[in-house]
Amino acid sequence: MGPRAPGDPPTERTRVRRLPERGVYDREGVYEILDAGFLCHVGFDPGHGPVVLPTLYGRSGDTLYIHGSPVAGMLRSMRKSIPACVTVTHVDGIVLARSLFHHSMNYRSVVVFVVPEEVTDVTEKLSALEVISENIVPGRWAEARKPNTSEFTQTIVLKFPLDEASAKVRTGPPGDDEDDYALDVWAGVLPLRQIAGQPEADPRLAPDTPVPLYLSQMVEPG
Amino acid sequence: MGPRAPGDPPTERTRVRRLPERGVYDREGVYEILDAGFLCHVGFDPGHGPVVLPTLYGRSGDTLYIHGSPVAGMLRSMRKSIPACVTVTHVDGIVLARSLFHHSMNYRSVVVFVVPEEVTDVTEKLSALEVISENIVPGRWAEARKPNTSEFTQTIVLKFPLDEASAKVRTGPPGDDEDDYALDVWAGVLPLRQIAGQPEADPRLAPDTPVPLYLSQMVEPG
């Protein structure tokens, strides 16, 4: 069997069992969810059972990149190319049904099964660092000081092919049992979202340093 | 060796290796982070490598509870009491240093190593469902229709003792290399937080049904 692409039919382990109508398998659906975030949870087994740790990521084409220190347990384990799972979840709302049983969450999530590969090519590694940085704060890479050789060496970059990815999405109002619609209980969705507040300057920053446009554009107006 | 409590010294696998000064081991620190959220990422190995899935939780004393359908792969696997890892992460801000190397994230996270146990006692199971519900929307349990016997049977509750938990917290401004403070680059923190918007009524709700106080209290003013 050749490598799978996100648009291919689900494999046995990427098939969404619980509520098949919530499964999203197409490539664009997976990419859109990944590109809407920057924090993933990575699961791996360093030898004493599963560990799940949060880390930052960026996507370029069919590849997800993460980075970290070679001293960190996660990077130390995963550069050995052990199987891992990368999950990204956006919570969009709390779904309040008339019955507690039908309470739910509106969300978008992607689960990717991977065997991590360390990026050693200098050009790809630098490009991957830029991809991660630009995914978090677009515009920052051009302004901040670039890594020097020592910093570059102290950074491990891993890549995860997006071959075996699946997404799940729930949207919309609650689905109650027909009998329960007569109950006098408020029902609907409490929408949730992550927002950026006003940038807080480093105390050691020169007082008149303007907030860069790329940063003020990320702040929620209001 | 007896069971560990969150206040005990770290075990080999809960010791925070990377930046020891970011480790928080005390019980209250762990509880505070858990109580500030309702979504965790659970890692387990159903037999073909690690899987990480998002799910809702609630805490009562030294115990974390999750629930789900017996049909769901995660619950099916974990009710067999296989080792798992539960991770909760709150992103508080993006830390922008003058050098890309010192960019970071302000966050609070808890990692718990567990062997899940299915809750079969009816009283504890009902209480656990209330704990999860009240952790997400305090006040909802009293108003919505309670589970009937069929719904109760269709719900699996797992408990995770908080014996082997560790927390990591990063706060504050960037830490740049001394030479870099002279650079003319904005530095500081972009604060991030999750907020609730105005509740969206179910289209099938009677038009004059008021939004409950417990829900409108969760909405960010502004």
XYZ file of C-alpha atoms in Angstrom:
444
model
C 0.000 0.000 0.000
C 1.253 3.482 -0.838
C 1.017 6.425 1.524
C -2.435 7.713 2.301
C -3.501 11.283 1.592
C -6.073 13.102 3.729
C -8.567 12.749 0.881
C -8.272 8.972 0.709
C -10.900 6.747 2.338
C -10.322 6.305 6.087
C -8.080 3.505 7.324
C -9.349 1.280 10.100
C -7.880 3.499 12.817
C -8.829 6.865 11.314
C -12.465 5.870 10.802
C -14.659 7.905 13.135
C -16.693 5.284 14.910
C -18.933 7.077 17.309
C -20.949 9.426 15.117
C -19.939 8.845 11.515
C -21.793 11.924 10.298
C -19.299 14.041 12.220
C -16.300 12.682 10.288
C -14.500 14.969 7.868
C -11.975 13.196 5.687
C -11.184 15.599 2.883
C -7.807 17.251 2.713
C -9.083 20.815 2.737
C -11.229 20.191 5.807
C -8.231 18.836 7.709
C -5.971 21.708 6.619
C -8.507 24.371 7.535
C -8.777 23.065 11.096
C -5.000 22.793 11.463
C -4.441 26.296 10.084
C -6.943 27.779 12.545
C -4.708 26.826 15.492
C -1.123 26.683 16.694
C -1.262 24.361 19.717
C -1.388 20.588 19.402
C -1.292 17.751 21.896
C 1.223 15.046 21.007
C 0.896 11.520 22.347
C 3.800 9.079 22.354
C 5.126 6.262 24.497
C 8.662 6.733 25.797
C 8.587 3.218 27.256
C 6.512 3.541 30.421
C 3.075 4.193 28.926
C 1.476 7.007 26.939
C 2.451 10.636 27.519
C 0.513 13.609 26.127
C 2.218 16.999 25.932
C 1.186 20.329 24.425
C 3.405 21.990 21.844
C 3.312 24.555 19.040
C 3.126 23.602 15.370
C 2.951 24.900 11.827
C 1.809 23.315 8.571
C 3.373 23.491 5.137
C 1.602 21.523 2.427
C 1.226 17.902 3.512
C 3.569 18.292 6.474
C 3.155 19.366 10.078
C 6.239 20.652 11.910
C 7.008 20.914 15.608
C 10.210 22.040 17.284
C 11.873 21.930 20.652
C 14.995 21.338 22.648
C 16.967 18.091 22.332
C 16.949 18.067 26.162
C 13.136 17.877 26.272
C 11.811 14.372 26.901
C 9.286 14.571 24.078
C 11.800 15.517 21.409
C 14.365 13.049 22.743
C 11.847 10.222 22.469
C 10.275 11.169 19.192
C 13.442 11.790 17.205
C 13.770 7.998 17.437
C 10.782 7.834 15.070
C 8.392 6.081 17.431
C 4.671 6.149 16.519
C 2.863 9.235 17.731
C -0.515 10.891 17.547
C -1.009 14.623 17.072
C -4.368 16.131 17.998
C -5.627 19.680 17.480
C -8.926 20.764 19.044
C -10.848 24.031 18.757
C -13.764 24.440 21.159
C -16.474 26.533 19.490
C -19.289 26.291 21.993
C -21.129 24.461 24.716
C -24.307 22.811 23.464
C -27.082 22.967 26.051
C -29.865 20.497 25.398
C -33.074 20.151 27.389
C -31.833 16.788 28.688
C -28.403 16.440 30.256
C -27.828 13.359 28.102
C -27.834 15.381 24.874
C -25.500 18.099 26.102
C -22.507 18.346 23.837
C -19.726 20.556 22.566
C -19.350 22.322 19.253
C -15.779 21.764 18.139
C -13.398 21.064 15.303
C -10.655 18.534 15.826
C -8.015 16.749 13.798
C -6.240 13.544 14.781
C -3.106 12.567 12.877
C -1.279 9.261 13.271
C 2.370 9.763 12.509
C 5.850 8.386 12.677
C 7.911 11.516 13.302
C 10.983 12.200 11.231
C 13.756 14.549 12.303
C 14.481 17.363 9.850
C 18.236 17.570 9.381
C 18.478 19.388 6.060
C 19.469 22.953 6.968
C 17.260 24.650 4.386
C 14.169 22.644 5.298
C 14.860 23.053 9.016
C 15.123 26.839 8.755
C 12.031 26.932 6.579
C 10.151 24.767 9.116
C 11.050 27.158 11.932
C 9.687 30.005 9.827
C 6.497 28.019 9.138
C 5.922 27.447 12.868
C 6.663 31.081 13.741
C 4.480 32.481 10.955
C 1.634 30.179 11.950
C 1.616 31.709 15.428
C 2.310 35.380 14.663
C 2.357 36.116 10.915
C 4.941 38.834 10.222
C 7.125 38.141 13.251
C 9.805 36.146 11.429
C 10.859 39.147 9.336
C 11.317 41.399 12.359
C 12.874 39.332 15.151
C 16.504 38.265 15.287
C 17.015 35.023 13.333
C 18.581 31.960 14.960
C 22.363 31.886 15.111
C 24.299 28.664 14.574
C 24.325 27.727 18.232
C 20.576 28.304 18.625
C 19.920 26.457 15.379
C 21.879 23.453 16.650
C 20.056 23.528 19.983
C 16.707 23.228 18.185
C 15.262 19.944 17.001
C 12.623 20.027 14.270
C 10.363 17.048 13.663
C 8.061 16.573 10.720
C 4.848 14.621 10.574
C 3.394 13.659 7.213
C -0.354 14.314 7.098
C -0.975 10.947 5.447
C -3.243 9.455 8.050
C -5.412 12.282 9.310
C -9.065 12.551 10.193
C -11.225 15.396 11.399
C -14.377 15.666 13.445
C -16.656 18.670 13.496
C -19.820 19.408 15.433
C -21.810 22.560 14.762
C -25.331 23.792 15.349
C -28.029 23.599 18.010
C -28.708 20.665 20.344
C -30.577 17.610 19.140
C -33.112 16.744 21.836
C -35.461 13.791 22.141
C -38.767 14.757 20.547
C -40.648 14.574 23.868
C -38.219 16.952 25.527
C -38.926 19.917 23.228
C -42.022 20.576 25.331
C -39.907 21.132 28.473
C -39.560 24.667 29.755
C -35.745 24.591 29.751
C -33.551 27.092 27.897
C -31.630 25.331 25.131
C -29.083 26.485 22.612
C -25.388 27.147 22.296
C -22.993 29.188 24.407
C -20.385 30.195 21.810
C -16.740 30.167 22.929
C -13.726 31.585 21.230
C -10.120 32.479 21.934
C -9.263 36.166 21.667
C -6.115 38.251 21.900
C -6.041 41.215 24.268
C -3.879 44.344 24.098
C -0.174 43.505 23.740
C 1.754 43.941 27.017
C 5.180 45.490 26.445
C 8.256 43.933 28.051
C 9.267 46.172 31.003
C 12.713 46.489 29.402
C 11.327 47.767 26.093
C 12.159 51.399 25.163
C 8.976 53.340 26.066
C 8.185 54.674 22.592
C 8.552 51.402 20.691
C 5.356 51.105 18.633
C 3.340 47.877 18.633
C 3.912 46.314 15.201
C 0.925 46.295 12.850
C 1.035 42.496 12.475
C 0.475 42.252 16.217
C -2.215 44.914 16.681
C -4.129 43.245 13.843
C -4.469 40.136 16.011
C -6.243 42.033 18.796
C -9.991 41.640 19.011
C -11.627 45.041 18.394
C -13.929 46.185 21.142
C 5.174 2.163 47.872
C 1.767 3.650 48.655
C -0.177 5.868 46.295
C 1.279 9.264 45.520
C -0.522 12.514 46.255
C -0.065 15.625 44.119
C 1.928 17.188 46.955
C 4.457 14.343 47.113
C 7.884 14.691 45.500
C 7.809 13.967 41.745
C 8.280 10.419 40.492
C 10.775 9.772 37.724
C 8.167 10.270 35.001
C 6.401 13.294 36.486
C 9.643 15.207 37.022
C 9.701 18.203 34.678
C 13.008 17.853 32.897
C 13.248 20.730 30.513
C 12.960 23.799 32.712
C 12.685 22.662 36.310
C 11.771 26.138 37.506
C 8.503 25.798 35.599
C 7.413 22.706 37.526
C 4.518 22.983 39.964
C 4.030 19.930 42.138
C 1.745 21.045 44.920
C -1.778 19.760 45.101
C -3.458 23.163 45.084
C -1.510 24.262 42.019
C -2.627 21.171 40.108
C -6.269 21.548 41.198
C -6.402 25.227 40.285
C -5.283 24.511 36.731
C -7.712 21.609 36.354
C -10.622 23.642 37.737
C -9.953 26.475 35.279
C -10.833 24.217 32.332
C -13.216 21.548 31.128
C -11.455 20.023 28.095
C -8.655 17.498 28.420
C -6.679 15.460 25.923
C -6.490 11.769 26.802
C -3.725 9.548 25.456
C -3.978 5.775 25.436
C -2.876 2.849 23.294
C -5.680 0.642 21.997
C -3.107 -1.734 20.534
C -1.892 -0.025 17.365
C 0.019 2.899 18.868
C -0.880 6.016 20.860
C -4.177 7.829 20.280
C -4.965 11.283 21.682
C -8.594 12.404 21.886
C -10.266 15.477 23.388
C -12.986 15.027 25.964
C -14.772 16.875 28.767
C -13.960 16.347 32.440
C -14.761 17.358 35.980
C -12.837 17.077 39.232
C -14.033 16.070 42.664
C -11.384 15.982 45.387
C -8.537 13.722 44.285
C -10.437 12.312 41.332
C -10.932 13.366 37.720
C -13.990 12.043 35.894
C -14.723 11.686 32.184
C -17.751 10.174 30.519
C -18.832 8.889 27.149
C -20.580 6.234 25.147
C -19.605 2.562 25.456
C -19.574 2.571 21.635
C -16.798 5.186 21.512
C -13.355 3.696 20.881
C -11.750 5.638 23.713
C -14.169 4.490 26.373
C -14.187 0.935 25.038
C -10.393 0.772 25.304
C -9.985 2.564 28.586
C -12.623 0.720 30.581
C -10.135 -2.151 30.345
C -7.939 -0.122 32.720
C -5.013 0.371 30.353
C -2.478 3.092 31.268
C -3.446 6.542 30.065
C -2.285 10.127 30.256
C -4.627 13.075 30.731
C -3.381 16.538 29.816
C -5.056 19.914 30.332
C -3.536 23.041 28.788
C -4.549 26.686 29.065
C -2.816 29.071 26.667
C -2.435 32.474 28.333
C -0.310 34.334 25.832
C 2.285 34.384 23.113
C 5.686 35.528 24.371
C 7.490 37.623 21.783
C 11.210 37.910 22.429
C 13.698 39.989 20.439
C 15.251 36.761 19.137
C 13.111 34.056 17.568
C 14.919 31.495 19.720
C 13.476 32.916 22.942
C 9.895 33.112 21.711
C 7.640 31.118 23.960
C 4.131 30.655 25.254
C 2.587 31.610 28.573
C 0.513 28.655 29.686
C -0.641 26.460 32.523
C -0.730 22.720 31.986
C -1.280 19.586 34.008
C -0.212 16.081 33.020
C -1.694 13.142 34.930
C -0.577 9.530 34.546
C -3.475 7.243 35.287
C -4.916 3.795 35.106
C -8.596 4.493 34.492
C -11.224 2.755 36.558
C -14.837 2.404 35.486
C -17.351 3.832 37.934
C -20.117 1.266 38.400
C -21.581 2.357 41.747
C -24.847 4.116 40.836
C -24.527 6.879 43.416
C -20.941 7.709 42.515
C -21.721 7.522 38.789
C -24.611 9.952 39.051
C -22.530 12.234 41.229
C -19.669 12.081 38.688
C -22.012 13.111 35.876
C -23.107 16.068 37.985
C -19.464 16.973 38.675
C -18.649 16.995 34.945
C -21.777 18.994 34.082
C -21.270 21.528 36.861
C -17.633 21.974 35.865
C -18.718 23.069 32.390
C -21.843 25.108 33.160
C -22.401 25.582 36.904
C -26.138 25.619 37.594
C -27.177 23.576 34.576
C -27.594 20.259 36.394
C -30.492 21.588 38.495
C -32.439 22.832 35.463
C -32.031 20.276 32.676
C -33.794 16.914 32.540
C -31.821 14.293 34.483
C -30.704 11.042 32.858
C -33.284 8.268 32.703
C -32.297 4.633 33.223
C -31.646 3.970 29.565
C -29.457 7.075 29.187
C -27.672 6.246 32.420
C -26.886 2.748 31.146
C -25.673 4.123 27.819
C -23.137 6.323 29.610
C -19.767 5.080 30.790
C -17.985 7.018 33.521
C -14.273 6.586 34.125
C -12.329 7.902 37.066
C -8.698 8.850 37.216
C -6.996 9.218 40.585
C -4.858 12.363 40.704
C -1.999 10.468 42.345
C 0.645 11.066 39.743
C 0.113 14.594 38.500
C 2.474 17.406 37.618
C 1.927 20.933 36.409
C 3.924 23.394 34.369
C 3.345 27.112 34.313
C 5.015 29.913 32.389
C 4.142 33.539 33.063
C 5.704 36.911 32.474
C 7.724 38.720 29.821
C 10.298 37.179 27.479
C 13.805 36.403 28.672
C 16.173 37.622 25.984
C 19.928 37.275 25.681
C 21.540 40.319 27.271
C 22.982 41.557 23.967
C 19.574 41.453 22.302
C 17.933 44.003 24.604
C 19.613 46.709 22.501
C 17.734 45.582 19.369
C 14.949 47.792 18.083
C 12.356 45.011 18.077
C 9.040 45.158 19.947
C 8.966 42.538 22.701
C 6.375 41.500 25.215
C 3.319 39.303 25.533
C 0.184 39.005 23.435
C -2.357 37.847 26.019
C -4.853 35.201 24.897
C -7.983 34.007 26.598
C -11.130 32.045 25.882
C -14.362 33.995 26.169
C -18.054 33.184 25.928
C -20.240 35.194 23.561
C -23.998 35.824 23.742
C -25.972 32.577 24.093
C -27.625 31.492 20.822
C -31.113 30.109 21.392
C -32.141 26.813 19.795
C -34.457 27.658 16.841
C -37.069 25.406 18.438
C -37.035 27.274 21.755
C -40.207 29.194 22.675
C -39.425 32.842 21.783
C -39.818 34.332 25.248
C -37.724 31.787 27.150
C -35.272 33.870 29.207
C -31.561 33.088 29.210
C -30.820 31.571 32.640
C -28.735 33.694 34.991
C -26.075 30.975 35.363
C -25.504 31.216 31.611
C -25.558 34.992 31.153
C -23.023 35.207 34.003
C -20.562 33.299 31.824
C -20.695 35.894 29.035
C -17.810 38.337 28.823
C -19.126 41.875 29.442
C -18.400 44.401 26.709
